[in-house]
Every structure is written in C-alpha cells, then in structure tokens.
mmCIF file with all atom_site columns, C-alpha atoms in Angstrom:
data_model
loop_
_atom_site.group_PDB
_atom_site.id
_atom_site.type_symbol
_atom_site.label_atom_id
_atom_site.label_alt_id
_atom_site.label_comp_id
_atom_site.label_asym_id
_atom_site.label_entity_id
_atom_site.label_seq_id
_atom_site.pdbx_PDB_ins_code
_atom_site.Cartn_x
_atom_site.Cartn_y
_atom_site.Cartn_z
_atom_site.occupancy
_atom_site.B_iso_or_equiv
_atom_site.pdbx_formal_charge
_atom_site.auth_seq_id
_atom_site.auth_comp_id
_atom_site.auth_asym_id
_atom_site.auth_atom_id
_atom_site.pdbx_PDB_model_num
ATOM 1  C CA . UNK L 1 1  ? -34.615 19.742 3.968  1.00 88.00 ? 1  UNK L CA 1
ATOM 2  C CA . UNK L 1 2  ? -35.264 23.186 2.531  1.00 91.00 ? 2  UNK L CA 1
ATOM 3  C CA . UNK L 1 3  ? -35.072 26.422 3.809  1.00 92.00 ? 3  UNK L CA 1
ATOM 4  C CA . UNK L 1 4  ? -38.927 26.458 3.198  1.00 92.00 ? 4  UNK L CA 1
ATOM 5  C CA . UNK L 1 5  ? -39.829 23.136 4.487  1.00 91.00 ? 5  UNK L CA 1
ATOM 6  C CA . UNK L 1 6  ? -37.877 24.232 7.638  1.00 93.00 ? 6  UNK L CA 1
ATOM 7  C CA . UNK L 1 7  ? -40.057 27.144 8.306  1.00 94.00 ? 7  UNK L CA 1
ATOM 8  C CA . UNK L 1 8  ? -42.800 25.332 8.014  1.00 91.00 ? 8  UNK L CA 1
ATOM 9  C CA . UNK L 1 9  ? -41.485 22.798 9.936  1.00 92.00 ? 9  UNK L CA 1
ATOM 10 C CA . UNK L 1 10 ? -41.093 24.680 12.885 1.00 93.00 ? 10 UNK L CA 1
ATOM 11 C CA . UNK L 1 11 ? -43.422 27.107 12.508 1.00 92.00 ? 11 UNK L CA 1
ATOM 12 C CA . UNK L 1 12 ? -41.585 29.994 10.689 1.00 95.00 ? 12 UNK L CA 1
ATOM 13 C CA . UNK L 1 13 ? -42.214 32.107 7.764  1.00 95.00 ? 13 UNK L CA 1
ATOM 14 C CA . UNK L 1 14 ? -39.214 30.893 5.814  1.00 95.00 ? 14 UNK L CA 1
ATOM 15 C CA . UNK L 1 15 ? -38.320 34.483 5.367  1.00 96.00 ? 15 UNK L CA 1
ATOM 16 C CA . UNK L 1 16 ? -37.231 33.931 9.517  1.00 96.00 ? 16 UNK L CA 1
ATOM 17 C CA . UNK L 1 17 ? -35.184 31.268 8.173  1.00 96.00 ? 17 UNK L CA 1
ATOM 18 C CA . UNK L 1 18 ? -33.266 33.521 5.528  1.00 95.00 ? 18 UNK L CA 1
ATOM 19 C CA . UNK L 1 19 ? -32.470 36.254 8.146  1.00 95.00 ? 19 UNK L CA 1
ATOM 20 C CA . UNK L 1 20 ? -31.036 33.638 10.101 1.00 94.00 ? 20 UNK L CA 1
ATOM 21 C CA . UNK L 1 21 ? -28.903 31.811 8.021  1.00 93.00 ? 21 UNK L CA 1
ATOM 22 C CA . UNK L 1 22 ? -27.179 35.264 7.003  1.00 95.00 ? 22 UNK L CA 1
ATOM 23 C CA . UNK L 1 23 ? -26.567 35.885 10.489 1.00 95.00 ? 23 UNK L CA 1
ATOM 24 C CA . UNK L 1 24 ? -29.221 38.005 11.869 1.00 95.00 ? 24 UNK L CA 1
ATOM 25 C CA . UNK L 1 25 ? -29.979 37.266 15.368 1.00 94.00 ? 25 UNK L CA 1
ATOM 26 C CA . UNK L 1 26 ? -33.025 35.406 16.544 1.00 94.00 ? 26 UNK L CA 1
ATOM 27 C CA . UNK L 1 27 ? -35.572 36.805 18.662 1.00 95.00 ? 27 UNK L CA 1
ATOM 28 C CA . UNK L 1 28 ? -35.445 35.209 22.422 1.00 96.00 ? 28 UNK L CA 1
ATOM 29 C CA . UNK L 1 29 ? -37.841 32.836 21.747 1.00 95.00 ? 29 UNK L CA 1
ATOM 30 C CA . UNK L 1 30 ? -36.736 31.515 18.387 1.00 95.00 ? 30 UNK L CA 1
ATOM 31 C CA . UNK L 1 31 ? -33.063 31.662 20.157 1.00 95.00 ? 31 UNK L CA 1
ATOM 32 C CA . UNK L 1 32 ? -34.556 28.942 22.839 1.00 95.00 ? 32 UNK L CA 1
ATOM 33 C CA . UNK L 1 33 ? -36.446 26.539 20.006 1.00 94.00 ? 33 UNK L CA 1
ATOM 34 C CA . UNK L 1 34 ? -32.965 26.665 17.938 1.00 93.00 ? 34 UNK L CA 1
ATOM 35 C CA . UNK L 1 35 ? -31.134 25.530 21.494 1.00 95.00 ? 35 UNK L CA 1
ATOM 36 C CA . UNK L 1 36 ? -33.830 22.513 22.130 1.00 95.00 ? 36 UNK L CA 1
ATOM 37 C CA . UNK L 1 37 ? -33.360 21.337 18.823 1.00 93.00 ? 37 UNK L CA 1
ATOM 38 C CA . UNK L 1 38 ? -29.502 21.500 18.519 1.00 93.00 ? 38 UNK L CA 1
ATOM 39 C CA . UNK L 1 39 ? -29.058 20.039 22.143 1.00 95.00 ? 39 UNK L CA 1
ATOM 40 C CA . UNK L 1 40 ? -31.661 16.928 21.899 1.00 95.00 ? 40 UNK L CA 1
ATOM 41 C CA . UNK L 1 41 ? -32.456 16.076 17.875 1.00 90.00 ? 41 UNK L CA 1
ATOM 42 C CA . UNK L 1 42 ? -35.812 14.199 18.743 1.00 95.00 ? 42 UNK L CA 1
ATOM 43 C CA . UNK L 1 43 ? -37.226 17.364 19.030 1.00 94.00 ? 43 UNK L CA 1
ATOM 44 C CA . UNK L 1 44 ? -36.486 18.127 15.665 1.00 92.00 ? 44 UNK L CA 1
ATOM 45 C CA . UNK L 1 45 ? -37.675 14.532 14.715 1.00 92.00 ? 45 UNK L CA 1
ATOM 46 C CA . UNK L 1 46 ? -40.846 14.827 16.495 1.00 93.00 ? 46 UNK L CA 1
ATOM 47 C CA . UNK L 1 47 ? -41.341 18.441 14.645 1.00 91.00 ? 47 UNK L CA 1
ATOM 48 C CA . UNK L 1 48 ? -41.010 16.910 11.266 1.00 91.00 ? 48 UNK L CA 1
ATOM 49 C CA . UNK L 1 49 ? -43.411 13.808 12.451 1.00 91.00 ? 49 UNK L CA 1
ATOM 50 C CA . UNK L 1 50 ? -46.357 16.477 13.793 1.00 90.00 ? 50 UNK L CA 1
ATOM 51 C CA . UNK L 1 51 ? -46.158 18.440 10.177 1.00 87.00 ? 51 UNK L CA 1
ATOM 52 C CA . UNK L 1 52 ? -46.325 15.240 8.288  1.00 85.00 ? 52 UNK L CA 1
ATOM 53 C CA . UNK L 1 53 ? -49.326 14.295 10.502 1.00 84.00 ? 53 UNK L CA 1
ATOM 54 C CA . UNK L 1 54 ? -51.105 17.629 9.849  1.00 78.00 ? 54 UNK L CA 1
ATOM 55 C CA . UNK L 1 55 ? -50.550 18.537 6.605  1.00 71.00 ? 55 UNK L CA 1
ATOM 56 C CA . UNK L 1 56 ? -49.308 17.294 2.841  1.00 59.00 ? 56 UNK L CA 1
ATOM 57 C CA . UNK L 1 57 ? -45.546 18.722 3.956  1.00 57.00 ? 57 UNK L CA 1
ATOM 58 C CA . UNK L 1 58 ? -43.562 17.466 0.740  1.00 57.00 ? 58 UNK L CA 1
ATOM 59 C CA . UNK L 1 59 ? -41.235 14.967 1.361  1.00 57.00 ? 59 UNK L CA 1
ATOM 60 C CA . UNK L 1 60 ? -38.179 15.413 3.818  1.00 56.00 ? 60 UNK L CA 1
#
C-alpha cells in the first residue's frame, strides 16, 4: 500500500502520513487510530473494505 493510498485510507492527507513516517509525532487523536489499528488488524481491514466501497481507491 502507498503512502497515498494510506492517507486516504484512513482519512489523512498523505502529507500526515510523511510527517509521520519521519518521526514527527501524531496528534492525540491520530496517536489513538494508529493504536486500534496496530493492536487489532481488522480495523485496518475493515478501513480498506469501507474506501473500496465508497470510492474507485486503486488497487491495494
């Protein structure tokens, strides 16, 4: 998955996504969606399902 697929993904402007990966720090509530998704991966899966639903997300 890209960096840009991510963001949109999730909800992000994949510019969020860059700041993160170089190790800025996320803002609370980005900190808490990052903790869902690391400790239970279906939440990730189900994020990925919902964007394919909704829009022409390229493929993942």
């Amino acid at each position: 998955m890209t960096q840009k697929q991510f963001a949109k993904v999730i909800g992000w402007s994949p510019s969020t996504v860059v700041l993160y990966e170089v190790g800025e720090i996320p803002t609370k509530s980005n900190n808490r969606l990052l903790k869902v998704m690391i400790k239970d991966s279906n939440v990730m899966k189900e994020f990925i399902a919902e964007s394919k639903a909704d829009s022409d997300l390229e493929e993942l």
